[in-house]
GROMACS .gro file of C-alpha atoms in nm:
model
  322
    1UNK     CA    1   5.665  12.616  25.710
    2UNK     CA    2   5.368  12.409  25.676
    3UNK     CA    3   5.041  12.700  25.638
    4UNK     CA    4   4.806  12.604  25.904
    5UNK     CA    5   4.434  12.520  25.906
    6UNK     CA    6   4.334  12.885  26.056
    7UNK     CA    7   4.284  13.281  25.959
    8UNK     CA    8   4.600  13.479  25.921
    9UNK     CA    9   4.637  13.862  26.061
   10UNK     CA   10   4.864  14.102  25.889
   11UNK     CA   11   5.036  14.245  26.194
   12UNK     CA   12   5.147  14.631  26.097
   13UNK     CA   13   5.410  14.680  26.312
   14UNK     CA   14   5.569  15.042  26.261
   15UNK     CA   15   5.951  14.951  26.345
   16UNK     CA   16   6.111  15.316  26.273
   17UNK     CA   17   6.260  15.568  26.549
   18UNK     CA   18   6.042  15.560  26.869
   19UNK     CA   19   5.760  15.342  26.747
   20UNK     CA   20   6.011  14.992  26.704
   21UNK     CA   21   6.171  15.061  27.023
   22UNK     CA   22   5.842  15.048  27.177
   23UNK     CA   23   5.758  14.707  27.044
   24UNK     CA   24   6.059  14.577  27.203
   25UNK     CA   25   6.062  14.681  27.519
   26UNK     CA   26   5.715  14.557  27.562
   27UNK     CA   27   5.810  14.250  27.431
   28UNK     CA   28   6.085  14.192  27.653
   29UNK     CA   29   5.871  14.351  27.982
   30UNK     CA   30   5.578  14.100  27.878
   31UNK     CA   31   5.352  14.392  27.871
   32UNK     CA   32   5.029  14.289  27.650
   33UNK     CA   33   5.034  14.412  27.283
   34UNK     CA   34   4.844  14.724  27.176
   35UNK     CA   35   4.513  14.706  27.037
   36UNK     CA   36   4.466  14.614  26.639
   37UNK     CA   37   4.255  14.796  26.439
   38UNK     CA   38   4.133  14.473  26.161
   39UNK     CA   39   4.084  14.542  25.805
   40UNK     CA   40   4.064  14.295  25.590
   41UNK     CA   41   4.232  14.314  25.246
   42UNK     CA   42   4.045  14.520  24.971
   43UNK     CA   43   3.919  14.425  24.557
   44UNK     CA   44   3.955  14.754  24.389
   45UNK     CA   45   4.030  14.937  24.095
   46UNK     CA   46   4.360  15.091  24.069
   47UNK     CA   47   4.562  15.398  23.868
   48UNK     CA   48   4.856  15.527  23.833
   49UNK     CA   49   4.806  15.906  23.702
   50UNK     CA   50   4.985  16.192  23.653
   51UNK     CA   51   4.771  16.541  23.687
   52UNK     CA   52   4.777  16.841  23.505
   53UNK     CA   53   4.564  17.188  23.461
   54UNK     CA   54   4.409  17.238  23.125
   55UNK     CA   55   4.219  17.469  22.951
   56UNK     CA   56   3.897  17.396  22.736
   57UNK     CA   57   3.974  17.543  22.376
   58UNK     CA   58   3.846  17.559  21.988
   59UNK     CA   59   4.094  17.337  21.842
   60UNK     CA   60   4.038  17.546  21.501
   61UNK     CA   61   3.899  17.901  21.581
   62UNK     CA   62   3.807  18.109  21.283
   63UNK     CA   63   3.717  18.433  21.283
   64UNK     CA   64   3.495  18.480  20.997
   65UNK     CA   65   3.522  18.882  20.913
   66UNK     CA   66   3.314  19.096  20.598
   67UNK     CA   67   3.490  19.102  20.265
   68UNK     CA   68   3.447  19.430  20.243
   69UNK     CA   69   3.366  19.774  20.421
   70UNK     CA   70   2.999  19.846  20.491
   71UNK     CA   71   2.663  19.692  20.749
   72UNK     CA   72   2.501  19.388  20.842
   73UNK     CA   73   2.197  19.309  20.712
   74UNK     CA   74   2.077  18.977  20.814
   75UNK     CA   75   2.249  18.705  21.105
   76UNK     CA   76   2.142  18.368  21.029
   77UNK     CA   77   2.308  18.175  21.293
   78UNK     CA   78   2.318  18.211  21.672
   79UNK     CA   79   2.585  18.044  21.954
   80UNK     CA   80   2.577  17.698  21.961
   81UNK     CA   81   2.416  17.608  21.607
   82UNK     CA   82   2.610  17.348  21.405
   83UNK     CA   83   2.703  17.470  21.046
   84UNK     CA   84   2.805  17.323  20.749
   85UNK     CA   85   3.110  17.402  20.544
   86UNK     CA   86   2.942  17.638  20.242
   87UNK     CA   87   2.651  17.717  20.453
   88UNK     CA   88   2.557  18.089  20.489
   89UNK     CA   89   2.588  18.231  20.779
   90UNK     CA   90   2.501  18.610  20.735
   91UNK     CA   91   2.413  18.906  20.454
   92UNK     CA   92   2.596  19.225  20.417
   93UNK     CA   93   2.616  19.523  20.217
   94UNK     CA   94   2.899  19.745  20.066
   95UNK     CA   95   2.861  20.088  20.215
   96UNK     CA   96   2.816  20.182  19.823
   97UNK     CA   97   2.543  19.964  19.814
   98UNK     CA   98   2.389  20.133  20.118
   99UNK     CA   99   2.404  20.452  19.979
  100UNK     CA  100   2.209  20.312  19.639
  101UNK     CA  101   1.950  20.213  19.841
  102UNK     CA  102   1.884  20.465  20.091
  103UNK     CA  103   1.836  20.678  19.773
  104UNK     CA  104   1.625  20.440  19.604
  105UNK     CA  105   1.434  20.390  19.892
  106UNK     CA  106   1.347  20.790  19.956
  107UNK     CA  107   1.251  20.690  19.601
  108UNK     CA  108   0.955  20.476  19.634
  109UNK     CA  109   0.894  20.085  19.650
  110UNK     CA  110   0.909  20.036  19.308
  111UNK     CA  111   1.293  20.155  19.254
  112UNK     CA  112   1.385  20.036  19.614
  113UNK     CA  113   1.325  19.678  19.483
  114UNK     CA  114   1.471  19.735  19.116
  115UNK     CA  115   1.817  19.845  19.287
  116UNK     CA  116   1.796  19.555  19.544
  117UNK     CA  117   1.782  19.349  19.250
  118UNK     CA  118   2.073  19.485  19.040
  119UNK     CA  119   2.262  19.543  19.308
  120UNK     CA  120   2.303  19.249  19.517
  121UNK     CA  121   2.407  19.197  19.920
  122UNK     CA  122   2.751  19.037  19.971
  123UNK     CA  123   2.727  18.674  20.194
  124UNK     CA  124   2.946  18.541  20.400
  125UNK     CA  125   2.950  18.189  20.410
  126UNK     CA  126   3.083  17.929  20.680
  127UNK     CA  127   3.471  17.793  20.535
  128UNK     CA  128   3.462  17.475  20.747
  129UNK     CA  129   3.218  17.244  20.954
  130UNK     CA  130   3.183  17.310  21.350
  131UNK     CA  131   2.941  17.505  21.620
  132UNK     CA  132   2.871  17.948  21.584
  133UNK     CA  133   3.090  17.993  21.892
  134UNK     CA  134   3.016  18.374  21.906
  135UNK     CA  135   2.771  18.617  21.759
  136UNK     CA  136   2.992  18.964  21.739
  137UNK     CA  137   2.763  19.173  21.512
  138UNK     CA  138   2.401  19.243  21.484
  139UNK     CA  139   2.169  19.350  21.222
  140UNK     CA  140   2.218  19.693  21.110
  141UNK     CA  141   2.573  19.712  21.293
  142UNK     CA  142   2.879  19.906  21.076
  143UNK     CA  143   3.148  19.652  20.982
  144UNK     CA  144   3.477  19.663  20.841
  145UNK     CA  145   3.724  19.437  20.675
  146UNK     CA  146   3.892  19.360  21.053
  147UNK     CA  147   3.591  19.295  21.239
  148UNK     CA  148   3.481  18.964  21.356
  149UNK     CA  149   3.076  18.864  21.290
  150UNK     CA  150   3.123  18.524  21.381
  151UNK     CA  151   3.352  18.228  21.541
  152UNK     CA  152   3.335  17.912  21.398
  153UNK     CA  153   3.523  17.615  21.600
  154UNK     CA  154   3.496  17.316  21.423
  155UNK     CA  155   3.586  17.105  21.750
  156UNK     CA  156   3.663  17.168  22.144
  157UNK     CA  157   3.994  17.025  22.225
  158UNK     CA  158   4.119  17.052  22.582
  159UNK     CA  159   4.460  17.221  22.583
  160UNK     CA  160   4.747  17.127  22.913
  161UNK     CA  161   5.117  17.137  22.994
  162UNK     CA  162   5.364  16.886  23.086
  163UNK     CA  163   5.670  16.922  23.306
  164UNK     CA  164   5.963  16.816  23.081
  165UNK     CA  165   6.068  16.552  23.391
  166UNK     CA  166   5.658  16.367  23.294
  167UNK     CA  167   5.625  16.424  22.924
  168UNK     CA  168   5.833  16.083  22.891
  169UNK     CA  169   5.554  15.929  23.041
  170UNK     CA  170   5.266  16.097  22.793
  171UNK     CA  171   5.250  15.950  22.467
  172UNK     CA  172   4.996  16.048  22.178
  173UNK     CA  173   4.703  15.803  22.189
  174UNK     CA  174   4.732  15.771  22.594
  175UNK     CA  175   4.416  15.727  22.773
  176UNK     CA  176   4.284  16.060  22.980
  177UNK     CA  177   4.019  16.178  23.253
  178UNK     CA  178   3.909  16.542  23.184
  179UNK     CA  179   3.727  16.630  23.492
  180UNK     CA  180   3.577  17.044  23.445
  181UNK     CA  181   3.618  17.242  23.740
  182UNK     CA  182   3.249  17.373  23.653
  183UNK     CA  183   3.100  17.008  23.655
  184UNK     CA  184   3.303  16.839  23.912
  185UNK     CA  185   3.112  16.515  23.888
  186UNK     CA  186   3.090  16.482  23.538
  187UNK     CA  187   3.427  16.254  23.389
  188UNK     CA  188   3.494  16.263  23.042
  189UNK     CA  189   3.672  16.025  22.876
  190UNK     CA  190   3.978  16.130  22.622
  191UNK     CA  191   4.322  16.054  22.447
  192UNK     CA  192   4.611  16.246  22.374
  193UNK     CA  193   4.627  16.405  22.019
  194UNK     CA  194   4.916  16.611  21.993
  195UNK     CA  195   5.224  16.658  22.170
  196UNK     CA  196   5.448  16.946  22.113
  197UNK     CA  197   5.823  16.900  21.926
  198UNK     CA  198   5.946  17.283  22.142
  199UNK     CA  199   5.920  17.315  22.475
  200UNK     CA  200   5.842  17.659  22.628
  201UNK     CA  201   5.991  17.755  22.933
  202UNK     CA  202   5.700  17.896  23.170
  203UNK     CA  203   5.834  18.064  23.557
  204UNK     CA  204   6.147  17.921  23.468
  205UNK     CA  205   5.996  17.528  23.439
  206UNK     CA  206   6.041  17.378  23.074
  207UNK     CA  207   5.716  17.290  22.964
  208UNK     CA  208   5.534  17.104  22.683
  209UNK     CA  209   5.203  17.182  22.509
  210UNK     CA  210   4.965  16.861  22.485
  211UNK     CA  211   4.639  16.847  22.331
  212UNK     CA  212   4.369  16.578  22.452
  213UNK     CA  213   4.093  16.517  22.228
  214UNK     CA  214   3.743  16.400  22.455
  215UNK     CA  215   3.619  16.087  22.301
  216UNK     CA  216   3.283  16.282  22.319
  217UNK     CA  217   3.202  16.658  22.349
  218UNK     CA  218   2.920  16.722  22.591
  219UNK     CA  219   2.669  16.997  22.620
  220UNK     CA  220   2.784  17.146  22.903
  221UNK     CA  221   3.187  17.173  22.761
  222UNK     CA  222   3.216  17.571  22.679
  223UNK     CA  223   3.525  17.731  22.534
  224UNK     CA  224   3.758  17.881  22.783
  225UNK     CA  225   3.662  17.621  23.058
  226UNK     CA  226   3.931  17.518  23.315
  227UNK     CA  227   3.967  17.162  23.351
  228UNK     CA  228   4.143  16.899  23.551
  229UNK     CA  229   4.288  16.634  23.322
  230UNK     CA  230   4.464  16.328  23.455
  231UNK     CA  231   4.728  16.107  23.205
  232UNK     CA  232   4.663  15.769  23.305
  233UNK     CA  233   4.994  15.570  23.303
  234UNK     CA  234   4.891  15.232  23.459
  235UNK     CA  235   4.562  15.045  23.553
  236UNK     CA  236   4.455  14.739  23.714
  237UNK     CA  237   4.066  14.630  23.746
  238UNK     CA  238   3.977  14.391  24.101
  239UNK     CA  239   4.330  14.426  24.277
  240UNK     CA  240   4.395  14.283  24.618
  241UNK     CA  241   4.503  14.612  24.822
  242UNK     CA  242   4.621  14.706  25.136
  243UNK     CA  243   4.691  15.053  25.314
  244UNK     CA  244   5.036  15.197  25.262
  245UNK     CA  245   5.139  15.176  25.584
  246UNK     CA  246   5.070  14.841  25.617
  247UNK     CA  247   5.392  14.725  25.386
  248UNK     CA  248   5.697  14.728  25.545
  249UNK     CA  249   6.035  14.780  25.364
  250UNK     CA  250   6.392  14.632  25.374
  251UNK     CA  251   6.596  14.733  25.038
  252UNK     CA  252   6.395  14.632  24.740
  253UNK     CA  253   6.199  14.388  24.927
  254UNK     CA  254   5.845  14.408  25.152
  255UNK     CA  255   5.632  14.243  25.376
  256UNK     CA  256   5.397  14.245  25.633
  257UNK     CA  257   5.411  14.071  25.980
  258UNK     CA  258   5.099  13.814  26.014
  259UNK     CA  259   5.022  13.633  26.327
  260UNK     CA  260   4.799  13.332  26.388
  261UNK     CA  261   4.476  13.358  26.573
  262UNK     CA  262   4.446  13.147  26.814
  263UNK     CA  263   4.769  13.066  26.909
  264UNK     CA  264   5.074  13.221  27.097
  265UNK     CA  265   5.327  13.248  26.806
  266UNK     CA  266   5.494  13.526  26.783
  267UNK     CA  267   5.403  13.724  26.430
  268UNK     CA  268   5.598  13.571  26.147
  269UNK     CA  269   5.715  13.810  25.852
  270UNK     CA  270   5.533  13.761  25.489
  271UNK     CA  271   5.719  13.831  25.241
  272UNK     CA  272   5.446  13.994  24.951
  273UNK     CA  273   5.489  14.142  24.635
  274UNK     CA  274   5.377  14.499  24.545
  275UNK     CA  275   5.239  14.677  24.227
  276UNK     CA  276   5.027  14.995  24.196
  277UNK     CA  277   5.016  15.206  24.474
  278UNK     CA  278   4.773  15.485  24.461
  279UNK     CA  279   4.544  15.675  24.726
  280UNK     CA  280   4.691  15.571  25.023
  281UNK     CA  281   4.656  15.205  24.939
  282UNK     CA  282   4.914  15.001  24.726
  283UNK     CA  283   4.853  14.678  24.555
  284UNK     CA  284   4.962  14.315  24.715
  285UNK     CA  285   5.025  14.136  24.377
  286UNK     CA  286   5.155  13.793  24.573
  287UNK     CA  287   5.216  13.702  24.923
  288UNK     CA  288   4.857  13.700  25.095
  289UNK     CA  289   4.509  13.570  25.017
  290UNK     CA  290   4.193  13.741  25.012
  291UNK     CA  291   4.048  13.580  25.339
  292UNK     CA  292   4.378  13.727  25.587
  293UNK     CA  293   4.285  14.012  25.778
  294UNK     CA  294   4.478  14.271  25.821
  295UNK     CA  295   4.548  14.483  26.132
  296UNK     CA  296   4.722  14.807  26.256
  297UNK     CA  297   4.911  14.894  26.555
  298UNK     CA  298   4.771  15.208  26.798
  299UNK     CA  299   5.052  15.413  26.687
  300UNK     CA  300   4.948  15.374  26.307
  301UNK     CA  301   4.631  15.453  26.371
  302UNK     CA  302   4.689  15.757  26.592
  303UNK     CA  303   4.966  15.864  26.369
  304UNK     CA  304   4.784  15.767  26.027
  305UNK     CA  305   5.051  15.550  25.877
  306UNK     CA  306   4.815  15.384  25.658
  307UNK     CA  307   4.738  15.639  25.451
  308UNK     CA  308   4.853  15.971  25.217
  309UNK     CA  309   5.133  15.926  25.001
  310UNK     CA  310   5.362  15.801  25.299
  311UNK     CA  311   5.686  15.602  25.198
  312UNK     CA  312   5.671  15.273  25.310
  313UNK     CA  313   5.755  15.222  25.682
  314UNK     CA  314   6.138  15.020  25.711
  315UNK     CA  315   6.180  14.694  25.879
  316UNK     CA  316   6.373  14.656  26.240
  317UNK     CA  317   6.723  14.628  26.272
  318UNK     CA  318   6.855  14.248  26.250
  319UNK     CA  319   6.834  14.037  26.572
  320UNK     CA  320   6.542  14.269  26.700
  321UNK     CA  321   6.239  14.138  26.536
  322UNK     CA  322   5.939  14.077  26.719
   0.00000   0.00000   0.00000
């Protein structure tokens, strides 16, 4: 048909069960049409996501733990500092050592400081570059061979698991939101790093263990923080959009009803097709122009058809269009 000179309106008309019988009989009893609710098609951003739990984590956590039996002498380091690999990070003595120079020292000055000389304190030094995540021991504190004095993580990782029915959809490399539940509005960017060859099976649900490195770690991100972290599987920037419920369905094809202002046609079905469909609204990738204005029928907007995750409403039986 030729397109005429005027606006369009996207006519929502909700044709299942109750709600299409309604629209005929008023049509056929010349009873005026409900009331439209106009809103006019919408430029946005648009995902496609898949969610997930996750747990903030050391990606390498090392316990670094005395050579040898005896106390701490000296802590260099405290939470948070960045170390270098070599660096050291605390003193120690043997509990012979000890001994030596509480002796010495009931001795005088003078031998104190000739038997700290010969006999000198044991180091421990820093294998690897990353942050003092915790400070176990303090000066003058009793230590053996399987005690911790300090962890050293050399870089947070954030730490999820995958249904086996989405991990087709998560590749390594992948784009993802990490979103901590202690810093709501704080987003930080990431990408997958690892994916796991076994699955685990967790409350009988086959799982897989992912690891998402964040492009940057900030100051706020602690070890053992919960986190939100969303895989993003599709995005489109300044999409035409409409609400869900505003797309109706007939097999694999959709449309919308528009009618022309101004005039007494009867609404004509649009044929449109659709792409991303996320938040209650779904993308209109052909079919209408920005400048049509879209409207809803009473019953969608009492009922809320044109929102949620909603399957697309279906189209009336043949012969009993509008």
């Amino acid at each position: 048909m030729k397109r005429k000179w005027m606006k369009l309106m996207v006519v929502v008309v909700l044709v299942g069960g109750a709600a299409g019988t309604a629209w005929v009989v008023r049509a056929q009893h010349g009873e005026h049409a409900p009331a439209y609710e106009r809103v006019a098609l919408e430029r946005i951003r648009m995902e496609k996501t898949i969610e997930a739990t996750a747990v903030v984590e050391p990606r390498n956590r090392i316990e670094i733990m005395p050579p040898l039996d005896g106390h701490i002498d000296e802590v260099l380091v405290d939470e948070g500092q960045e170390v270098k690999k070599g660096e050291i990070v605390a003193w120690m003595s043997s509990t012979e050592r000890s001994t030596l120079l509480d002796a010495a020292r009931a001795r005088g000055t003078e031998m104190l400081e000739k038997w700290e000389d010969a006999y000198k304190a044991t180091s421990l030094i820093a294998p690897l570059d990353g942050t003092i995540i915790s400070r176990d021991t303090e000066p003058g504190q009793t230590v053996t061979t399987q005690d911790s004095v300090l962890v050293l993580s050399d870089r947070l990782v954030v730490s999820t698991q995958v249904d086996e029915t989405d991990i087709g959809n998560v590749k390594v490399g992948q784009k993802v939101r990490i979103t901590l539940d202690a810093y709501r509005n704080e987003e930080i960017s990431g990408a997958v790093s690892r994916i796991a060859y076994e699955a685990s099976t967790v409350n009988n649900v086959t799982i897989y263990e992912v690891q998402l490195e964040p492009d940057a770690i900030p100051d706020c991100m602690k070890s053992g923080m919960t986190a939100t972290v969303a895989f993003i599987l599709a995005e489109a920037d300044d999409v035409l959009t409409l609400p869900v419920g505003a797309v109706g369905g007939e097999g694999d094809r959709r449309f919308v009803l528009v009618e022309h202002t101004g005039t007494d046609d009867p609404p004509e079905r649009l044929p449109v097709q659709i792409g991303l469909s996320s938040g209650g609204r779904v993308e209109i990738q052909s079919g209408l122009q920005g400048d049509e204005v879209v409207v809803k029928t009473e019953f969608a907007v009492k009922h809320g058809k044109d929102g949620g995750s909603s399957p697309f409403v279906q189209a009336p039986p043949a012969g009993k269009r509008p």
